[in-house]
Each structure stands twice: as C-alpha cells, then as structure tokens.
Amino acid sequence: MAKKKKIVKKSVKKKVLKKISQQNKHKGGRSPSKHDKRSKVLKLIKLAKMRRKKKK
C-alpha cells in the first residue's frame, strides 16, 4: 500500500510541475526560484488532498 501511494504522489508532482512550467512560459520567460515552485507544488498537493477528503 505504502509503495503505491508514493508512486501516485510522484505522478501528481510531475503533472503539477508540468502545469507550473507551462504557466511560467506564458508569464514571459522570468523563471521563479526552485523554492517558489516547490511551495506551489505543496500547496496544490494539499488542495488535492482536501478535495479527496471532501468527496469521501
């Protein structure tokens, strides 16, 4: 079970990172710091978790 969870998290992170990188392209080339990206990812993952809990 634990292993499966990790794989899901990785794929989610990848998707989120892709989304963010696409958004940054539209912003006009200024690349934010890695830390900024990470905090965005964590926020989005938290939101996704909350959504899942609400569905249950």
CSV table of C-alpha atoms in Angstrom, one decimal:
chain,number,residue,atom,x,y,z
A,1,MET,CA,0.0,0.0,0.0
A,2,ALA,CA,2.7,2.5,1.0
A,3,LYS,CA,4.6,1.9,-2.2
A,4,LYS,CA,1.5,2.6,-4.3
A,5,LYS,CA,0.9,5.8,-2.5
A,6,LYS,CA,4.4,7.0,-3.3
A,7,ILE,CA,4.1,6.3,-7.0
A,8,VAL,CA,0.8,8.3,-7.1
A,9,LYS,CA,2.4,11.2,-5.4
A,10,LYS,CA,5.3,11.2,-7.9
A,11,SER,CA,3.0,11.3,-10.9
A,12,VAL,CA,0.9,14.0,-9.2
A,13,LYS,CA,4.1,16.0,-8.6
A,14,LYS,CA,5.2,15.6,-12.2
A,15,LYS,CA,1.8,16.8,-13.5
A,16,VAL,CA,1.8,19.8,-11.2
A,17,LEU,CA,5.4,20.7,-12.2
A,18,LYS,CA,4.4,20.4,-15.8
A,19,LYS,CA,1.4,22.7,-15.3
A,20,ILE,CA,3.6,25.3,-13.4
A,21,SER,CA,6.3,25.2,-16.1
A,22,GLN,CA,3.6,25.9,-18.7
A,23,GLN,CA,2.2,28.8,-16.7
A,24,ASN,CA,5.7,30.2,-16.3
A,25,LYS,CA,6.2,30.1,-20.1
A,26,HIS,CA,3.2,32.3,-20.5
A,27,LYS,CA,4.5,34.8,-17.9
A,28,GLY,CA,7.2,35.8,-20.3
A,29,GLY,CA,10.4,34.0,-19.5
A,30,ARG,CA,11.1,35.0,-15.9
A,31,SER,CA,11.8,31.7,-14.2
A,32,PRO,CA,10.9,31.7,-10.5
A,33,SER,CA,13.2,30.2,-7.9
A,34,LYS,CA,13.0,26.5,-7.3
A,35,HIS,CA,11.8,27.1,-3.8
A,36,ASP,CA,8.8,29.1,-5.2
A,37,LYS,CA,8.0,26.1,-7.4
A,38,ARG,CA,8.2,23.7,-4.5
A,39,SER,CA,5.9,25.7,-2.3
A,40,LYS,CA,3.4,25.9,-5.2
A,41,VAL,CA,3.5,22.2,-5.6
A,42,LEU,CA,3.0,21.5,-1.9
A,43,LYS,CA,0.0,23.9,-1.9
A,44,LEU,CA,-1.6,22.2,-4.9
A,45,ILE,CA,-1.0,18.7,-3.4
A,46,LYS,CA,-2.6,19.9,-0.1
A,47,LEU,CA,-5.6,21.2,-2.1
A,48,ALA,CA,-5.9,17.9,-3.9
A,49,LYS,CA,-5.8,16.0,-0.6
A,50,MET,CA,-8.6,18.2,0.8
A,51,ARG,CA,-10.7,17.7,-2.3
A,52,ARG,CA,-10.3,13.9,-1.9
A,53,LYS,CA,-11.3,14.1,1.7
A,54,LYS,CA,-14.4,16.1,0.9
A,55,LYS,CA,-15.5,13.5,-1.7
A,56,LYS,CA,-15.5,10.8,1.0
